[in-house]
Amino acid sequence: MPRAVVAGASGFIGAAVCATLVEDGFEVVRIGRREAITWSDPTLIAAAVDGAAVVVNLAGKSVNCRYTDRNRAKILRSRVETTAALRRAIAGAENPPRVWLNASTATIYAHAMDRPHTDADGRIGEGFSVDVARNWEREFFEGELPRTRRVALRMAIVLGDGPATNLLLTLARWGLGGAQHDGPWFPHRRYRGIGADPSGPEIGPPTYRTKGRQKFSWIHLDDVCGAIRFLLERDDIHGPVNLSSPQPSDNARLMLTLRRAVGVPFGLPSYRWMLEPAAWALRTEPELILKSRWVLPGVLLNAGYTFSHADLVDAVDAVLAQKTRG
């Protein structure tokens, strides 16, 4: 049995990836805070990695929280330090894995309403979320690992029975499923840059007059697993790879699709002055739904990957069907 080492295996995405690897005949070894191998034991991590065929790292604190100083530090540290621990283990392995897939995020790209970002020509943004992604990928690609192919998975928002989708469906069921509009708000420092070379202004938030037409790039959980399966076999692919549907939506169409899916004919629109106090109450950030994320999966499409759920309506229907079965 080939061995696959998966970090962050207990999460919404990690559990599905582990099931896929088991289905493909891998023995899965898990690393995490609550697993048999923890991040505090570099000796066991090194033993797990040495001789493994594949390493998949999905570890990182959820960004669905308030960006307090403490949470900001945890979000960055949980990504950079776990990636560094795996890199040290792979560098010291006598028989290193042939491929290492490391999570990243499509949030690394700038807010865009004029053109999409591809893996080849995407424009990197600025501010806290972007800096987290930049530092994460910098650590991942640091140094020489001549026998290990490295792929950074720049994931869009993942649709499935997970926290992001469930929150959006709840808003639609409550009649709050209208488009979300950006606008002015009191200045704060939660979105300022972080890391060794922080980017962006100290005071925010940035305001864009999107009128609910900010782009929404997404990917169904089945295609996250399918793309990982595809990338494991493609020895010619390395570097950053966008994991997103080739048919991105915008916020207004997303919310309309969700309302239709749950059978609610109306949805009140939301403006930043409404979203800010609501996000505070829910302990999250408005940035997660107000930033325009416009991403296309150039590498996957050019390599011949076929999406199981390229259409948003089909993807949402599949999520609800799975929740009904579950």
Coordinates of C-alpha atoms in Angstrom, one line a residue:
M1 CA 0.0 0.0 0.0
P2 CA 1.5 3.4 -0.9
R3 CA 1.4 5.9 2.0
A4 CA -0.3 9.3 1.9
V5 CA 0.4 11.8 4.7
V6 CA -2.4 14.2 5.2
A7 CA -2.2 17.2 7.5
G8 CA -5.5 19.0 8.4
A9 CA -7.3 15.7 7.9
S10 CA -10.2 16.4 10.3
G11 CA -11.6 19.4 8.5
F12 CA -14.4 19.6 6.0
I13 CA -12.0 19.4 3.0
G14 CA -9.5 17.1 4.7
A15 CA -12.0 14.4 5.5
A16 CA -13.2 14.2 1.9
V17 CA -9.6 14.1 0.6
C18 CA -8.7 11.3 3.0
A19 CA -11.7 9.3 1.8
T20 CA -10.6 9.8 -1.8
L21 CA -7.1 8.7 -1.1
V22 CA -8.3 5.6 0.8
E23 CA -10.6 4.8 -2.2
D24 CA -7.5 5.0 -4.5
G25 CA -5.6 2.4 -2.4
F26 CA -3.5 4.6 -0.1
E27 CA -2.7 4.0 3.5
V28 CA -3.5 7.5 5.0
V29 CA -1.4 8.8 7.9
R30 CA -2.9 11.9 9.6
I31 CA -1.1 14.8 11.2
G32 CA -2.9 17.4 13.3
R33 CA -3.6 18.8 16.7
R34 CA -5.9 15.9 17.6
E35 CA -4.3 13.1 15.6
A36 CA -1.9 10.4 16.7
I37 CA 0.9 12.4 15.1
T38 CA 0.8 16.0 16.3
W39 CA 2.8 19.1 15.2
S40 CA 4.8 19.0 18.5
D41 CA 6.5 15.8 17.5
P42 CA 9.0 16.4 14.6
T43 CA 10.4 12.9 15.0
L44 CA 7.1 11.2 14.2
I45 CA 6.4 13.7 11.4
A46 CA 9.8 12.8 9.8
A47 CA 9.1 9.1 10.1
A48 CA 5.6 9.5 8.5
V49 CA 7.0 11.5 5.6
D50 CA 10.1 9.3 4.9
G51 CA 8.9 6.7 2.4
A52 CA 5.5 8.3 1.8
A53 CA 4.4 8.6 -1.8
V54 CA 2.3 11.7 -1.3
V55 CA 2.0 14.6 1.2
V56 CA -1.1 16.7 1.3
N57 CA -1.2 19.7 3.7
L58 CA -4.6 21.3 4.4
A59 CA -3.7 22.6 7.9
G60 CA -4.6 26.1 9.0
K61 CA -6.9 28.0 11.3
S62 CA -10.3 28.9 9.7
V63 CA -10.5 32.4 8.3
N64 CA -14.2 32.5 9.3
C65 CA -13.5 34.5 12.4
R66 CA -12.9 38.1 13.6
Y67 CA -9.5 39.4 12.5
T68 CA -8.4 40.3 16.0
D69 CA -4.7 40.6 16.6
R70 CA -4.7 37.2 18.2
N71 CA -6.7 35.5 15.4
R72 CA -4.6 37.2 12.7
A73 CA -1.4 35.8 14.3
K74 CA -3.0 32.3 14.6
I75 CA -4.2 32.3 11.0
L76 CA -0.7 33.1 9.7
R77 CA 1.2 30.9 12.1
S78 CA -1.0 27.9 11.6
R79 CA -0.2 27.9 7.9
V80 CA 3.4 29.0 7.8
E81 CA 4.7 26.9 10.7
T82 CA 3.0 23.6 9.7
T83 CA 4.3 24.1 6.1
A84 CA 7.8 24.7 7.4
A85 CA 7.6 21.6 9.6
L86 CA 6.7 19.4 6.6
R87 CA 9.4 21.0 4.4
R88 CA 12.0 20.2 7.0
A89 CA 10.8 16.6 7.3
I90 CA 10.8 16.2 3.5
A91 CA 14.2 17.8 3.1
G92 CA 15.7 15.4 5.7
A93 CA 14.0 12.3 4.3
E94 CA 16.0 9.4 2.8
N95 CA 13.1 8.6 0.6
P96 CA 11.1 11.8 0.2
P97 CA 7.6 11.8 -1.3
R98 CA 7.4 12.2 -5.1
V99 CA 4.7 15.0 -4.8
W100 CA 3.7 17.5 -2.1
L101 CA 0.4 19.3 -2.5
N102 CA 0.0 22.3 -0.2
A103 CA -3.2 24.3 0.4
S104 CA -3.2 27.9 -0.6
T105 CA -6.0 30.3 -1.4
A106 CA -7.4 32.2 -4.4
T107 CA -7.7 35.2 -2.1
I108 CA -4.1 35.9 -2.9
Y109 CA -5.3 37.7 -6.0
A110 CA -6.4 41.3 -6.1
H111 CA -10.1 42.4 -5.9
A112 CA -11.0 42.4 -9.6
M113 CA -14.1 43.5 -11.6
D114 CA -12.4 44.1 -14.9
R115 CA -10.7 40.8 -15.7
P116 CA -10.2 37.3 -14.3
H117 CA -7.0 36.0 -12.7
T118 CA -5.4 32.8 -14.1
D119 CA -2.6 30.9 -12.7
A120 CA -0.3 32.4 -15.4
D121 CA -1.2 36.1 -15.2
G122 CA -3.1 36.7 -11.9
R123 CA -2.4 40.0 -10.2
I124 CA -1.4 39.6 -6.5
G125 CA -3.4 41.8 -4.2
E126 CA -2.5 43.5 -0.9
G127 CA -3.6 43.5 2.8
F128 CA -4.0 40.9 5.5
S129 CA -5.5 37.9 3.6
V130 CA -3.2 38.3 0.7
D131 CA -0.1 38.6 3.0
V132 CA -1.1 35.3 4.7
A133 CA -1.2 33.6 1.3
R134 CA 2.1 35.1 0.1
N135 CA 3.9 34.1 3.3
W136 CA 2.3 30.6 3.1
E137 CA 3.4 30.0 -0.5
R138 CA 6.9 31.5 0.2
E139 CA 7.5 29.0 3.0
F140 CA 6.1 26.2 0.8
F141 CA 8.5 26.9 -2.2
E142 CA 11.5 27.7 0.0
G143 CA 14.7 25.8 -0.6
E144 CA 15.5 22.9 -2.9
L145 CA 13.6 19.6 -2.9
P146 CA 14.9 18.0 -6.1
R147 CA 13.0 14.7 -5.7
T148 CA 9.6 16.2 -4.6
R149 CA 7.3 18.0 -7.0
R150 CA 5.4 20.8 -5.3
V151 CA 2.0 22.2 -6.2
A152 CA 0.2 25.1 -4.3
L153 CA -3.6 24.6 -4.4
R154 CA -5.0 28.1 -4.7
M155 CA -8.6 27.2 -3.7
A156 CA -11.6 29.3 -4.3
I157 CA -14.6 29.1 -1.9
V158 CA -15.5 25.4 -1.6
L159 CA -19.2 24.4 -1.9
G160 CA -20.3 21.4 0.0
D161 CA -21.7 20.5 3.4
G162 CA -19.3 22.9 5.1
P163 CA -19.4 26.2 7.0
A164 CA -19.3 28.7 4.1
T165 CA -22.1 27.0 2.2
N166 CA -24.2 26.3 5.2
L167 CA -24.0 30.0 6.3
L168 CA -25.1 31.2 2.9
L169 CA -28.0 28.7 2.7
T170 CA -29.1 29.8 6.2
L171 CA -29.2 33.5 5.1
A172 CA -31.3 32.5 2.0
R173 CA -33.8 30.5 4.2
W174 CA -34.2 33.4 6.6
G175 CA -35.1 35.8 3.7
L176 CA -31.7 37.5 3.9
G177 CA -30.5 36.1 0.6
G178 CA -30.3 39.3 -1.4
A179 CA -27.2 40.7 -3.0
Q180 CA -24.5 42.0 -0.6
H181 CA -23.4 45.6 -1.4
D182 CA -20.1 47.2 -0.4
G183 CA -20.0 50.8 1.0
P184 CA -18.3 53.1 3.5
W185 CA -17.6 52.1 7.1
F186 CA -15.7 53.4 10.1
P187 CA -11.9 53.0 9.7
H188 CA -10.2 50.1 11.4
R189 CA -6.9 48.2 11.2
R190 CA -8.1 44.6 11.0
Y191 CA -7.2 44.2 7.3
R192 CA -3.7 45.7 7.5
G193 CA -0.9 43.6 6.2
I194 CA 1.0 41.0 8.2
G195 CA 4.3 39.2 8.1
A196 CA 7.9 40.2 7.3
D197 CA 6.8 42.5 4.4
P198 CA 3.3 43.7 5.1
S199 CA 1.4 45.2 2.2
G200 CA -1.5 47.6 1.8
P201 CA -2.7 50.5 3.9
E202 CA -2.7 50.5 7.7
I203 CA -6.2 51.8 7.9
G204 CA -9.2 50.2 6.1
P205 CA -11.4 48.7 5.1
P206 CA -11.1 49.2 1.3
T207 CA -14.4 50.2 -0.3
Y208 CA -15.6 49.1 -3.8
R209 CA -18.8 50.2 -5.4
T210 CA -19.7 46.7 -6.6
K211 CA -23.5 47.0 -6.2
G212 CA -23.7 43.3 -5.5
R213 CA -21.9 42.4 -8.7
Q214 CA -18.6 41.4 -7.1
K215 CA -17.4 38.1 -8.6
F216 CA -17.8 34.9 -6.7
S217 CA -15.3 32.1 -7.7
W218 CA -16.1 28.7 -6.3
I219 CA -15.4 25.0 -6.6
H220 CA -17.5 22.0 -5.5
L221 CA -15.9 19.7 -3.0
D222 CA -16.1 16.8 -5.5
D223 CA -13.8 18.8 -7.8
V224 CA -11.4 19.6 -5.0
C225 CA -10.9 15.9 -4.6
G226 CA -11.0 15.3 -8.3
A227 CA -8.4 17.9 -9.0
I228 CA -6.1 16.5 -6.3
R229 CA -6.4 13.1 -7.8
F230 CA -5.6 14.5 -11.2
L231 CA -2.6 16.5 -10.0
L232 CA -1.1 13.5 -8.2
E233 CA -0.8 11.7 -11.6
R234 CA 0.4 14.7 -13.6
D235 CA 4.2 14.8 -13.1
D236 CA 4.4 17.7 -15.5
I237 CA 2.4 20.2 -13.3
H238 CA 4.1 22.1 -10.5
G239 CA 3.8 25.6 -8.9
P240 CA 0.6 27.4 -8.1
V241 CA -2.6 25.9 -9.5
N242 CA -6.0 27.6 -9.3
L243 CA -8.8 25.3 -8.0
S244 CA -12.0 27.0 -9.1
S245 CA -14.9 26.4 -11.4
P246 CA -14.4 27.6 -15.0
Q247 CA -17.8 29.3 -14.7
P248 CA -17.5 31.9 -11.8
S249 CA -20.6 33.7 -10.7
D250 CA -21.3 37.0 -9.2
N251 CA -22.8 37.7 -5.8
A252 CA -26.3 38.6 -7.0
R253 CA -26.5 35.4 -9.1
L254 CA -25.1 33.3 -6.3
M255 CA -27.8 34.5 -3.8
L256 CA -30.5 34.1 -6.4
T257 CA -29.4 30.5 -7.0
L258 CA -29.4 29.8 -3.3
R259 CA -32.9 31.3 -2.8
R260 CA -34.3 29.2 -5.6
A261 CA -32.6 26.1 -4.3
V262 CA -34.2 26.5 -0.8
G263 CA -37.6 27.7 -2.2
V264 CA -37.6 31.2 -0.8
P265 CA -38.8 33.7 -3.5
F266 CA -37.3 36.8 -2.0
G267 CA -34.2 38.0 -0.3
L268 CA -33.4 41.3 1.4
P269 CA -30.3 43.0 0.0
S270 CA -27.5 43.7 2.5
Y271 CA -25.3 46.8 2.7
R272 CA -22.0 47.1 4.5
W273 CA -23.6 49.2 7.2
M274 CA -25.8 46.2 7.9
L275 CA -23.1 43.6 7.3
E276 CA -20.6 45.0 9.7
P277 CA -22.7 44.6 12.9
A278 CA -24.0 41.3 11.6
A279 CA -20.5 40.0 11.0
W280 CA -19.5 41.2 14.5
A281 CA -22.4 39.2 16.0
L282 CA -21.5 36.1 14.0
R283 CA -17.8 36.5 14.8
T284 CA -16.8 36.7 11.1
E285 CA -15.6 39.3 8.6
P286 CA -17.6 41.1 5.8
E287 CA -14.5 40.8 3.5
L288 CA -15.4 37.1 3.0
I289 CA -18.4 38.1 0.9
L290 CA -17.6 41.6 -0.3
K291 CA -14.2 41.0 -2.0
S292 CA -14.6 40.4 -5.7
R293 CA -12.9 37.0 -6.4
W294 CA -12.6 36.4 -10.1
V295 CA -10.4 33.3 -10.8
L296 CA -10.1 30.9 -13.7
P297 CA -8.4 27.4 -13.6
G298 CA -6.1 27.8 -16.5
V299 CA -3.7 25.1 -15.6
L300 CA -6.4 22.5 -14.9
L301 CA -8.3 23.3 -18.1
N302 CA -5.1 23.3 -20.3
A303 CA -4.1 19.9 -18.8
G304 CA -7.5 18.4 -19.7
Y305 CA -9.2 18.2 -16.3
T306 CA -13.0 17.7 -16.6
F307 CA -15.0 19.3 -13.9
S308 CA -17.8 17.2 -12.3
H309 CA -19.7 20.4 -11.3
A310 CA -18.8 23.4 -13.5
D311 CA -22.2 25.0 -13.3
L312 CA -23.3 26.8 -10.1
V313 CA -26.9 25.6 -10.2
D314 CA -25.8 22.0 -10.6
A315 CA -23.3 22.4 -7.8
V316 CA -25.8 23.9 -5.4
D317 CA -28.3 21.2 -6.3
A318 CA -25.7 18.5 -5.6
V319 CA -24.9 20.0 -2.2
L320 CA -28.5 20.0 -1.2
A321 CA -29.0 16.4 -2.5
Q322 CA -26.0 15.3 -0.5
K323 CA -27.3 17.0 2.7
T324 CA -30.7 15.3 2.2
R325 CA -29.1 11.9 1.8
G326 CA -26.9 12.6 4.8

